Amino acid sequence: MIEGSVSANGMASSSYPLSAAGVGEAPERDDALVRAVVHAVEVTGAHTGSVFLLSGDHRSLLVAASCGTPPSLLSGWRRIPVNSHIPVAEACRSGRMIHLAGADETMRRFPQLSIALPYPFGSASVPVRAGERTFGAIAVVWTPKPDGTGLSRTQRGQLRSAADRLGTALAGLRARGTLGEYDERTAPILVPLPSAPAIRVGLFDWNLDTGALTADDELCAILGIPPRAFDGRADTLAARIEPADLPGFRSAARAAVEEGHLLAHHLRILDGRGGHRVVELWGRVPESPDAPEAHLVGAVLDSGSGMAAVAAIERLADGFFALSPDGRLAYANHSLEDLLRVRQDELLGRRPWDVLPWLADPVYEDRYRAAAVSQQPVSFLVRRPPDEWLVFSLHPGAQGMTGWASRVRQPLPAGTGPGTPVTEEEPPISLAPPPGAPRVGSLYRVLTLGSALTEAATANEVFDAVADQLLPAFGGQKLAMAVVEERRLHLLAQRGYSKHFLARFEGTPLHARLPVTDALTSGVPLFVESREQLRESYPELTVGHTNSWAFLPLIASNRPVGACMLGFDDVHRFPDEERGVLTALGGLIGQALERARLYDAECALARGLQDALLPHRLPTLPGLRITGRYLPGTRGMDIGGDWYDVIPTGDEVALIVGDVEGHNVPAAAAMGQLRSAMRAFVASGHRPSDVVAGTNRLHMDLDPALLASCCYARISPRSGIVRIVRAGHLPPLLRRPDGHTTILDVPGGPLLGIDAKARFPESELRLAPGSVLALYTDGLIEKRDSDIGSDVERLRGALARLGGGGLDDLADGLLRDACHASPDRADDIALLLTEYAPPR
């Protein structure tokens, strides 16, 4: 588990903060992060890896280090709520690896993630832990394999080991006080994927007077000489140079002595197979009064076939370009200038969709994102104004992306539009949102909150869902939600705000001039980025310690239902995209809040109906102590059919616990009928068996659609004799004065409503003073994946263990045990405890 306190949603939170350090303030931590993420990528063969650390407020996972991930892809996923349904958060919460072999498994287990990132990829997320402490998680992404398999068992084990080593390292740094702090203001460490160098560089120091030459191993390798075989003579290296180039080389060396440098001199190096390759020679002559000899110090650059390739690309009519990992143009040939009608100096170092207005539609950036995430080629059409079509093709790799562009010269089929995928020999990826779609990080925020709101039934659950998703997603620290009642605002719930600040809004009429009411009456969100801006518009408003706000109107069915106030401790800028997402989320929250408030009203009505059918007060009887408990189901508006009753009759008292099947209004109505029938038969003086039999016949005469069970016990306080009748109900329990507790396995008849002629046997036993008789319904004992016998035995043990105090304490303890054993319990609970305590 994550060590620390437990939040309202039941998830544990970290007990130590990782907040607010700049890059470089914790070098040992940074080194450990870099080693871990690079090793995770290497052992899994992934093309992307990231380390996430828990934030200081325990609600978010923040990217701390990333290897191979384009920075442009990190923005939407820089901060992930810990309780969100996304693999890395799930791994952090559960402490287990989340392994998704490909797109099919991702869609099945994490459908919202697949909608936000509709690209083929496999992923694995593993927690970073040390003992009981969780620091965060490591996630890797790879191109899915044709056979649909993911990481091998060995690779998964190596990934876990990488995470465990990182967890151990972070725990050690924390123990020594050198871990440092970390929060969303700390920029993540970006590490390029390891790769072989594209250019080889050899270094040398040549004494031009003596001819002695010192060369490093790389220079020897470039010239094809074993390093140990090199004798330190310039003539030995000269033998590897094309003879026709030697005179020009010696002339350039002499000129270097006069000019002080040698720049980009080309030499042809013999390859030993009758061919040669071209290298570049760069050098300078250092000035040193202590060394009168002339030295040429420099480097030999071997770009392989790179220079020839560049020259060849420059001669092509099509446009060729290279993108860096973050989508910026690193190279463009001259044909691309003509094709795009823009100069190279305007393109290089910038993202194409940021420079060219007709490439600014998010659909084109999403094509780049599809190639970067899946590491598979992508081709698509682009319309360049006024009416010329271009085809673009992107080919991703570990160090960036290569692309080409060309004019479309044949007529296009009907229905062709911008972003339409183009089929090549191998089909390109064609999944992308329509033009104008939001970035995937923003889309995921909407999907995640929308999913959480669909599961929220009550207004308070709506607030909890909004707070759990909205605050960590946008970096806020405070949230308040108000509802509209009779044209006034009333606080529903809040987190982080001071009571003094919120008191100004409580009961405020909608026509008052406040930021929240102005946003609500206009229907337009209000974004305030500084205290000065707020004071300028609302000078009488006390701002407290908050520096920025977002006031979101909650509109449903074209009427105001409430408002959200999102607060930030630091100054927060709201870019256009963030404003658009918050506006969209306000609409979702408004619809959910209206639905939840209707649910709350109906639920209160239903609970009131059920409460009216239960006894409000139990009679006080000499020789007996009686207490009862009723607990409705934990979720839903369902009305249960559980009930209990205590009916004095002469010198005796009748105890009844029953359960009608179902959780609806018919079940509650049937419960009311049965309770009234049993009261009538008891008041008539019938024997216990006749009371149950008569109730069964009456239930049958009413043409029941629902079955019911009950347990009836009649006690004589004078003698301690109790007579018990069961109708398909669970057996009662008896706790004797010495604490020994038994299950009273008395015979019983069928459920009520099955057979009008059914017989119900009657059992008799004598209670010892101090004994406790327990009657209950199945909601008290039922536990998922457990049989009824084990459930009753568990209750017997609890009754024996908790029975040392008063009767009310015993009843409360049994309910606590039931709620702990089944926190998502949906069934009602009825419990009736009776202690036999005759006067001395």
PDB file of N, CA, C and O in Angstrom, residues 224-245:
ATOM      1  N   GLY A 224      41.469   2.908 -40.518  1.00  0.00           N
ATOM      2  CA  GLY A 224      41.675   1.479 -40.723  1.00  0.00           C
ATOM      3  C   GLY A 224      42.989   0.957 -40.191  1.00  0.00           C
ATOM      4  O   GLY A 224      43.530  -0.020 -40.740  1.00  0.00           O
ATOM      5  N   ILE A 225      43.539   1.560 -39.153  1.00  0.00           N
ATOM      6  CA  ILE A 225      44.804   1.118 -38.562  1.00  0.00           C
ATOM      7  C   ILE A 225      44.530   0.629 -37.144  1.00  0.00           C
ATOM      8  O   ILE A 225      43.931   1.352 -36.347  1.00  0.00           O
ATOM      9  N   PRO A 226      44.950  -0.591 -36.807  1.00  0.00           N
ATOM     10  CA  PRO A 226      44.795  -1.049 -35.423  1.00  0.00           C
ATOM     11  C   PRO A 226      45.515  -0.085 -34.485  1.00  0.00           C
ATOM     12  O   PRO A 226      46.678   0.265 -34.715  1.00  0.00           O
ATOM     13  N   PRO A 227      44.851   0.380 -33.427  1.00  0.00           N
ATOM     14  CA  PRO A 227      45.461   1.392 -32.536  1.00  0.00           C
ATOM     15  C   PRO A 227      46.817   0.954 -32.001  1.00  0.00           C
ATOM     16  O   PRO A 227      47.746   1.763 -31.930  1.00  0.00           O
ATOM     17  N   ARG A 228      46.981  -0.303 -31.653  1.00  0.00           N
ATOM     18  CA  ARG A 228      48.245  -0.748 -31.072  1.00  0.00           C
ATOM     19  C   ARG A 228      49.344  -0.842 -32.136  1.00  0.00           C
ATOM     20  O   ARG A 228      50.534  -0.877 -31.811  1.00  0.00           O
ATOM     21  N   ALA A 229      48.949  -0.887 -33.413  1.00  0.00           N
ATOM     22  CA  ALA A 229      49.931  -1.004 -34.486  1.00  0.00           C
ATOM     23  C   ALA A 229      50.409   0.357 -34.990  1.00  0.00           C
ATOM     24  O   ALA A 229      51.331   0.429 -35.817  1.00  0.00           O
ATOM     25  N   PHE A 230      49.792   1.423 -34.518  1.00  0.00           N
ATOM     26  CA  PHE A 230      50.183   2.755 -34.995  1.00  0.00           C
ATOM     27  C   PHE A 230      51.518   3.151 -34.354  1.00  0.00           C
ATOM     28  O   PHE A 230      51.681   3.094 -33.128  1.00  0.00           O
ATOM     29  N   ASP A 231      52.466   3.600 -35.195  1.00  0.00           N
ATOM     30  CA  ASP A 231      53.833   3.890 -34.733  1.00  0.00           C
ATOM     31  C   ASP A 231      54.066   5.366 -34.424  1.00  0.00           C
ATOM     32  O   ASP A 231      55.188   5.789 -34.134  1.00  0.00           O
ATOM     33  N   GLY A 232      53.019   6.222 -34.498  1.00  0.00           N
ATOM     34  CA  GLY A 232      53.162   7.623 -34.150  1.00  0.00           C
ATOM     35  C   GLY A 232      53.753   8.472 -35.247  1.00  0.00           C
ATOM     36  O   GLY A 232      54.151   9.619 -34.999  1.00  0.00           O
ATOM     37  N   ARG A 233      53.869   7.960 -36.478  1.00  0.00           N
ATOM     38  CA  ARG A 233      54.436   8.724 -37.579  1.00  0.00           C
ATOM     39  C   ARG A 233      53.317   9.207 -38.496  1.00  0.00           C
ATOM     40  O   ARG A 233      52.392   8.469 -38.816  1.00  0.00           O
ATOM     41  N   ALA A 234      53.448  10.459 -38.968  1.00  0.00           N
ATOM     42  CA  ALA A 234      52.451  11.013 -39.875  1.00  0.00           C
ATOM     43  C   ALA A 234      52.431  10.263 -41.192  1.00  0.00           C
ATOM     44  O   ALA A 234      51.380  10.121 -41.832  1.00  0.00           O
ATOM     45  N   ASP A 235      53.595   9.760 -41.611  1.00  0.00           N
ATOM     46  CA  ASP A 235      53.648   9.035 -42.882  1.00  0.00           C
ATOM     47  C   ASP A 235      52.796   7.772 -42.849  1.00  0.00           C
ATOM     48  O   ASP A 235      52.269   7.332 -43.876  1.00  0.00           O
ATOM     49  N   THR A 236      52.667   7.153 -41.655  1.00  0.00           N
ATOM     50  CA  THR A 236      51.858   5.935 -41.552  1.00  0.00           C
ATOM     51  C   THR A 236      50.393   6.249 -41.840  1.00  0.00           C
ATOM     52  O   THR A 236      49.699   5.498 -42.529  1.00  0.00           O
ATOM     53  N   LEU A 237      49.930   7.394 -41.326  1.00  0.00           N
ATOM     54  CA  LEU A 237      48.545   7.784 -41.609  1.00  0.00           C
ATOM     55  C   LEU A 237      48.394   8.284 -43.042  1.00  0.00           C
ATOM     56  O   LEU A 237      47.358   8.069 -43.671  1.00  0.00           O
ATOM     57  N   ALA A 238      49.436   8.934 -43.538  1.00  0.00           N
ATOM     58  CA  ALA A 238      49.362   9.451 -44.909  1.00  0.00           C
ATOM     59  C   ALA A 238      49.193   8.326 -45.911  1.00  0.00           C
ATOM     60  O   ALA A 238      48.626   8.523 -46.991  1.00  0.00           O
ATOM     61  N   ALA A 239      49.691   7.123 -45.565  1.00  0.00           N
ATOM     62  CA  ALA A 239      49.562   5.985 -46.468  1.00  0.00           C
ATOM     63  C   ALA A 239      48.116   5.552 -46.650  1.00  0.00           C
ATOM     64  O   ALA A 239      47.803   4.818 -47.595  1.00  0.00           O
ATOM     65  N   ARG A 240      47.228   5.986 -45.746  1.00  0.00           N
ATOM     66  CA  ARG A 240      45.817   5.610 -45.853  1.00  0.00           C
ATOM     67  C   ARG A 240      45.014   6.644 -46.637  1.00  0.00           C
ATOM     68  O   ARG A 240      43.806   6.472 -46.818  1.00  0.00           O
ATOM     69  N   ILE A 241      45.672   7.720 -47.098  1.00  0.00           N
ATOM     70  CA  ILE A 241      44.990   8.780 -47.823  1.00  0.00           C
ATOM     71  C   ILE A 241      45.166   8.557 -49.318  1.00  0.00           C
ATOM     72  O   ILE A 241      46.231   8.105 -49.788  1.00  0.00           O
ATOM     73  N   GLU A 242      44.157   8.867 -50.093  1.00  0.00           N
ATOM     74  CA  GLU A 242      44.244   8.792 -51.554  1.00  0.00           C
ATOM     75  C   GLU A 242      45.443   9.595 -52.006  1.00  0.00           C
ATOM     76  O   GLU A 242      45.575  10.793 -51.672  1.00  0.00           O
ATOM     77  N   PRO A 243      46.382   8.976 -52.755  1.00  0.00           N
ATOM     78  CA  PRO A 243      47.623   9.676 -53.138  1.00  0.00           C
ATOM     79  C   PRO A 243      47.380  11.013 -53.827  1.00  0.00           C
ATOM     80  O   PRO A 243      48.126  11.973 -53.609  1.00  0.00           O
ATOM     81  N   ALA A 244      46.330  11.103 -54.625  1.00  0.00           N
ATOM     82  CA  ALA A 244      46.082  12.355 -55.346  1.00  0.00           C
ATOM     83  C   ALA A 244      45.715  13.493 -54.413  1.00  0.00           C
ATOM     84  O   ALA A 244      45.816  14.667 -54.782  1.00  0.00           O
ATOM     85  N   ASP A 245      45.262  13.155 -53.176  1.00  0.00           N
ATOM     86  CA  ASP A 245      44.860  14.205 -52.240  1.00  0.00           C
ATOM     87  C   ASP A 245      46.011  14.677 -51.362  1.00  0.00           C
ATOM     88  O   ASP A 245      45.866  15.687 -50.647  1.00  0.00           O
TER      89      ASP A 245
END
